Coordinates of C-alpha atoms in Angstrom, one line a residue:
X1 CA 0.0 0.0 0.0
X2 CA 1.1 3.9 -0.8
X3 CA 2.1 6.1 1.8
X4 CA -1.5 7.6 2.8
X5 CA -1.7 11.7 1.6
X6 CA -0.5 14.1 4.3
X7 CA -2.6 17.6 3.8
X8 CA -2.9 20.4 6.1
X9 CA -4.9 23.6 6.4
X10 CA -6.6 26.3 8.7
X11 CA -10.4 26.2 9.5
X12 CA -11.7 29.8 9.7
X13 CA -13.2 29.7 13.4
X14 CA -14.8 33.6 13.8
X15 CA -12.5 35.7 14.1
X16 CA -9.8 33.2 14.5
X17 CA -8.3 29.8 12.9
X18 CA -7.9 26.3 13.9
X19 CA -4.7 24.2 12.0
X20 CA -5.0 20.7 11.3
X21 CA -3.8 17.8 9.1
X22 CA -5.5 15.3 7.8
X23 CA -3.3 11.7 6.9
X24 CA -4.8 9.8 4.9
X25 CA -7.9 10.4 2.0
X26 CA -11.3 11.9 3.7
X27 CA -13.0 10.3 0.7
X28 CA -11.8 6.8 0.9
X29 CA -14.8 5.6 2.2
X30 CA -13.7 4.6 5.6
X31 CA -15.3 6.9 8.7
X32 CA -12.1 9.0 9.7
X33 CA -10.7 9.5 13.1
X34 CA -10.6 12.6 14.8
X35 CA -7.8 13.1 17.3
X36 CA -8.8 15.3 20.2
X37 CA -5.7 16.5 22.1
X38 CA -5.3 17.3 26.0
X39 CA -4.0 19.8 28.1
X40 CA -6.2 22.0 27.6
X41 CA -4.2 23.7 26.2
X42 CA -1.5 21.9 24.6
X43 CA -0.8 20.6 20.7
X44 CA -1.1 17.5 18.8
X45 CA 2.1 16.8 18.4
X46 CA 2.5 13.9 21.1
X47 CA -0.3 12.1 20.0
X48 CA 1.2 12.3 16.2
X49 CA 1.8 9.2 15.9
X50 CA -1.3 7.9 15.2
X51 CA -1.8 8.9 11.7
X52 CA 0.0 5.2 11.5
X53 CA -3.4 4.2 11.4
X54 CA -4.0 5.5 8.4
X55 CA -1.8 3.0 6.7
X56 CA -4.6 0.7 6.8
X57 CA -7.1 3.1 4.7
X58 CA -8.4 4.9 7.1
X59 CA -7.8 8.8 7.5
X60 CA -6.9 10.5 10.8
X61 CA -7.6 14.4 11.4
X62 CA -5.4 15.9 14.0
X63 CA -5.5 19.4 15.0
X64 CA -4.4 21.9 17.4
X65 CA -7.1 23.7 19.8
X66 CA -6.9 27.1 19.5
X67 CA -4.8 29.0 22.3
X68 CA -1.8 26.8 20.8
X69 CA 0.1 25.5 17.9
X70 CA -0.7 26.2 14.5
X71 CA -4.1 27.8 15.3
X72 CA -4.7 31.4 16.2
X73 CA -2.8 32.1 19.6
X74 CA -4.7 34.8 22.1
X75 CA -2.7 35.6 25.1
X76 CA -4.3 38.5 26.2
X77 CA -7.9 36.4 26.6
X78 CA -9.0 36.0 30.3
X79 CA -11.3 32.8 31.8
X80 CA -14.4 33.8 30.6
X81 CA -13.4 33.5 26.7
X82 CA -11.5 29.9 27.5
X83 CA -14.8 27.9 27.9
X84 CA -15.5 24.0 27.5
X85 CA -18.1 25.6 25.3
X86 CA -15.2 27.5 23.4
X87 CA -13.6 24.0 22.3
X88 CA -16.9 22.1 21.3
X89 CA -17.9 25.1 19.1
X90 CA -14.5 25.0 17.7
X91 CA -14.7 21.2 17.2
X92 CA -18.1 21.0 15.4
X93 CA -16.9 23.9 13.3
X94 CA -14.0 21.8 12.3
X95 CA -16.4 18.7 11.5
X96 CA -18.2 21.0 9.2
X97 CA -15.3 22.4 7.2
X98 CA -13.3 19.0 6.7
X99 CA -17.3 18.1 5.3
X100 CA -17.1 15.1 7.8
X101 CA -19.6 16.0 10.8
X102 CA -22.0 13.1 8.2
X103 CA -20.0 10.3 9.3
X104 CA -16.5 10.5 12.0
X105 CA -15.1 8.6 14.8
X106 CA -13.3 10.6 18.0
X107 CA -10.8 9.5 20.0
X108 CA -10.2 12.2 22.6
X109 CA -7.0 12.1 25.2
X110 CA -7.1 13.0 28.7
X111 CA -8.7 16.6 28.6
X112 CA -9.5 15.7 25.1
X113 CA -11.6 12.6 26.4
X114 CA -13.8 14.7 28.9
X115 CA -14.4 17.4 25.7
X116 CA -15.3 14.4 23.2
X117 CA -17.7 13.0 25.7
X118 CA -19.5 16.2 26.1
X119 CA -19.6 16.4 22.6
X120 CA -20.8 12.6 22.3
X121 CA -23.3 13.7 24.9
X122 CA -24.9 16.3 22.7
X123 CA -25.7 12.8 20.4
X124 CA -24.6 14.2 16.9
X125 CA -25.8 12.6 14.0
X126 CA -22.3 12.0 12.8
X127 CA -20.4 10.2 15.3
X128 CA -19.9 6.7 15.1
X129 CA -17.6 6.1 18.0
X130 CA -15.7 7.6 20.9
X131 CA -12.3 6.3 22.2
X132 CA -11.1 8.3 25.8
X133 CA -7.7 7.8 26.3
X134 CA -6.4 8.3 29.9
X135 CA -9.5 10.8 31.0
X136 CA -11.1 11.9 34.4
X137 CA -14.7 11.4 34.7
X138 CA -14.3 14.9 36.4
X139 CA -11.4 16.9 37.8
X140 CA -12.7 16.8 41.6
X141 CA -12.1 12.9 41.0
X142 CA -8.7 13.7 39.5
X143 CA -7.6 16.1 42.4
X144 CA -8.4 13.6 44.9
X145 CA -6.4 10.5 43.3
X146 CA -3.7 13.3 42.9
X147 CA -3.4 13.6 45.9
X148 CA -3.1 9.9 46.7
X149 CA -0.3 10.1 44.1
X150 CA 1.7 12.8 45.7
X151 CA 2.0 11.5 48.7
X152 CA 3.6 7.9 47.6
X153 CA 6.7 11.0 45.5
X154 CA 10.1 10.2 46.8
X155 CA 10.7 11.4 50.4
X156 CA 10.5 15.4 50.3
X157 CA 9.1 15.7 46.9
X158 CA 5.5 16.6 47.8
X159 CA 6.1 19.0 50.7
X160 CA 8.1 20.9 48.4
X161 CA 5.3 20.9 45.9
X162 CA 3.2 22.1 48.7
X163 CA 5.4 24.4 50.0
X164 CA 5.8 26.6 46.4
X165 CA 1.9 25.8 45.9
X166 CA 0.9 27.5 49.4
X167 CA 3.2 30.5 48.2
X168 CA 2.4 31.0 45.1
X169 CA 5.8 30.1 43.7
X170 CA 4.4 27.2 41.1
X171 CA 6.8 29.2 38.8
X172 CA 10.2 28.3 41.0
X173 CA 12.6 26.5 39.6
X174 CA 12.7 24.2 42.8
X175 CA 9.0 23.2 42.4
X176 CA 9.7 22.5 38.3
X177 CA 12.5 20.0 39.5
X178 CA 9.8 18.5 42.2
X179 CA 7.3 17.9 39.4
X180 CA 9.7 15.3 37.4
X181 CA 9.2 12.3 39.9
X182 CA 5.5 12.6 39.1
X183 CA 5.4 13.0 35.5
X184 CA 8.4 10.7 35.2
X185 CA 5.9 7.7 37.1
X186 CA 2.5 8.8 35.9
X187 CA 2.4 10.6 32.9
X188 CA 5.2 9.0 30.8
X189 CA 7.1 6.0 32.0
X190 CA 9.6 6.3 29.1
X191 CA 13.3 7.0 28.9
X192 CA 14.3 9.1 27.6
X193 CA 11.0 10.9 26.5
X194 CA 10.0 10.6 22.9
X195 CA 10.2 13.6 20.8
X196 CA 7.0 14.5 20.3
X197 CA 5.9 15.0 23.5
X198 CA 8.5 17.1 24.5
X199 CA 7.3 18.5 21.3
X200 CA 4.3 19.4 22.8
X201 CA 5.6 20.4 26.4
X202 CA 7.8 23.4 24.6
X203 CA 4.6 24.1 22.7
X204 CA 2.4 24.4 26.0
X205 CA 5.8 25.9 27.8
X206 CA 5.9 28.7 24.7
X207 CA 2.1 29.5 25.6
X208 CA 1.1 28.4 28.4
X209 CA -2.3 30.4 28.4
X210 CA -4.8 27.9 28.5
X211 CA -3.4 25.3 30.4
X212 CA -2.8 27.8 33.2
X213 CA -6.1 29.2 33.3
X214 CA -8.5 26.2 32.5
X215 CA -6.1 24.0 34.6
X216 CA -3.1 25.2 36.6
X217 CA 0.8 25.5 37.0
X218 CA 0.8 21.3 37.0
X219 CA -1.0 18.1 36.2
X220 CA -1.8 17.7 40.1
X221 CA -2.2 21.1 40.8
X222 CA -5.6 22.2 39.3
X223 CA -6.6 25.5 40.6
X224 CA -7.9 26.7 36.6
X225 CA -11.6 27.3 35.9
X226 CA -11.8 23.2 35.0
X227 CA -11.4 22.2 38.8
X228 CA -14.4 21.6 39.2
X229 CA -16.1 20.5 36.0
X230 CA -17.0 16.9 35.6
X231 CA -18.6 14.8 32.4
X232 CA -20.0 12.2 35.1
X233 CA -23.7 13.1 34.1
X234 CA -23.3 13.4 30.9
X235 CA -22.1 9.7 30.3
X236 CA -25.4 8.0 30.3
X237 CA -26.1 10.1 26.9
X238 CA -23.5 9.0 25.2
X239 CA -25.1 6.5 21.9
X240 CA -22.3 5.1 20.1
X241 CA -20.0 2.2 21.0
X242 CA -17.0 3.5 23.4
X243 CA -13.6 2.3 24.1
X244 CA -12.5 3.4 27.4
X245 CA -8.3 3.3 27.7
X246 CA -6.4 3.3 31.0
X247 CA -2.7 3.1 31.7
X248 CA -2.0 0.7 34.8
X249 CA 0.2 4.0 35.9
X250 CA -1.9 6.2 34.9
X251 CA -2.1 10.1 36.5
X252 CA -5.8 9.4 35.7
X253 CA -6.1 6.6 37.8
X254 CA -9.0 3.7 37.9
X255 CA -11.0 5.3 40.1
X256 CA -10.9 8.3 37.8
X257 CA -12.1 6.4 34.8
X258 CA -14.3 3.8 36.5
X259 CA -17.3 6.3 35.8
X260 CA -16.6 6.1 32.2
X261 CA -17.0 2.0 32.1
X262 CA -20.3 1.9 34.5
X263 CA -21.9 5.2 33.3
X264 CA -21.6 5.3 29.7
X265 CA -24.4 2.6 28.0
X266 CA -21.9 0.6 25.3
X267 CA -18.2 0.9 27.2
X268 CA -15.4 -1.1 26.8
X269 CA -12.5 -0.4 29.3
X270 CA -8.7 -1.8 28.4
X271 CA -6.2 -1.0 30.9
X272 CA -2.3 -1.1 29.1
X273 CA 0.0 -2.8 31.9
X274 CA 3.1 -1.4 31.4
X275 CA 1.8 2.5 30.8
X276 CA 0.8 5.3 32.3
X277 CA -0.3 8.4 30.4
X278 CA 0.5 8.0 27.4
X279 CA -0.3 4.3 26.2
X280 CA 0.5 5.0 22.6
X281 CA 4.2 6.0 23.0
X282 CA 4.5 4.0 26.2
X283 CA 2.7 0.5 24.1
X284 CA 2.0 1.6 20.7
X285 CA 1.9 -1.9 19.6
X286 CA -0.7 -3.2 22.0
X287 CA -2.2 0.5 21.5
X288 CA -2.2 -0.5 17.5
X289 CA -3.4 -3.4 18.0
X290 CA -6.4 -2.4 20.5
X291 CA -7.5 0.4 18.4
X292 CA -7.5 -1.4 15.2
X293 CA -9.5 -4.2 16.4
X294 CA -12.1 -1.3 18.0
X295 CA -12.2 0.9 14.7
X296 CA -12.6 -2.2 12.7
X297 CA -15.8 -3.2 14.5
X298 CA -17.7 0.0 13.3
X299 CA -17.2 -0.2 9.8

């Protein structure tokens, strides 16, 4: 088989744009997947890798949420213009424009699986199925199990963390160097770490607006307009067939994503053993495989 077509563009959204690429042909005539980043905030580049599935036929739309990237960048815009509403507009406007909101799948990773399931929620005609990778049900959820996390660090680590936290200081070198035991055991387990997502962590680093206002200064430290947002009752609205993913590792641990499995009608749940947050760099061919089987079963 040919190397799949690699196109990219910008979707005029208001007054703004959203970049994306699309591997892979959009008129094929298998339902493409739409990749729905995390942060919020960050890019698409660590979840790049997988437009590989489009070597099978099927295309794959990435694209970066506005605030970061290759789309429009507005540092100057305060909480009440970064809004989950905000991102699901800018996602059903980029449906319409690739002239795929007809027919699609989404897969949507950690913030990206809590904005996909609202979106599944809404039951568009379009949607055929919804992957969340590594999600919270709901960030109150996440900032409990956080805690649980931080307190299991390396001797010292969290009451440093505190420390900077109670002063304000998140920006301190000291509290950046605290941070690495946790990402380094629950959000990527690999070393060194790949290249594209420290691709996107000098993306989110470059402009860090909308992660610091919707989330916070860290993963574990949510004090951003999202903290207390959750997706929990939206679940049982959700219509199409969903694959729920899970590192064993995971920053979003099982009791995080249990409400995913039990609340949404047609779940499937596969927790990856040997990952954490990032299942597809940390087991991409288990992740492959999982997917493939998953997106084969809707065509």
């Amino acid at each position: 088989m040919s190397e799949p077509t690699v196109v990219s563009g910008h979707a005029p959204f208001g007054d703004h744009e959203t970049w994306y690429r699309v591997t892979g042909d959009l008129t094929g005539g298998q339902i493409p997947l739409v990749v729905v980043h995390g942060g919020p905030g960050s890019t698409h580049d660590y979840l790049r890798n997988l437009s590989d599935l489009a070597e099978d036929g099927r295309p794959v739309v990435h694209y970066d949420q506005i605030g970061n990237g290759g789309s429009t960048h507005l540092p100057d815009r305060g909480p009440d213009f970064w809004t989950v509403r905000l991102f699901l507009d800018e996602l059903d406007n980029l449906l319409r424009h690739l002239g795929i909101d007809d027919e699609y799948i989404l897969f949507g990773q950690s913030w990206g699986g809590l904005l996909s399931t609202a979106h599944a929620a809404e039951r568009p005609a379009g949607l055929r199925g919804l992957v969340i990778a590594n999600s919270p049900a709901s960030y109150p959820l996440w900032l409990q199990e956080a805690k649980v996390l931080r307190e299991r660090l390396p001797p010292g680590v969290n009451e440093t963390l505190l420390r900077h936290e109670a002063a304000g200081t998140t920006d301190a070198p000291e509290y950046t160097e605290a941070m690495m035991p946790f990402y380094e055991r629950h959000v990527c387990r690999l070393k060194p770490w790949p290249g594209d997502f420290l691709a996107s962590i000098m993306e989110l680093n470059n402009d860090p607006t909308v992660y610091r206002t919707m989330n916070g200064p860290s993963e574990f430290h949510v004090i951003g307009t999202l903290k207390d947002w959750s997706v929990e009752a939206l679940c049982p609205d959700v219509e199409v067939p969903t694959l729920v993913l899970s590192g064993r590792h995971d920053e979003a641990t099982e009791a995080t994503v249990r409400p995913f499995a039990e609340l949404v009608p047609d779940a499937r749940w596969e927790i990856f053993e040997e990952s954490s947050h990032m299942p597809h760099l940390e087991e991409p061919e288990r992740f492959r495989e999982v997917m493939t089987e998953y997106l084969d079963s809707l065509d």
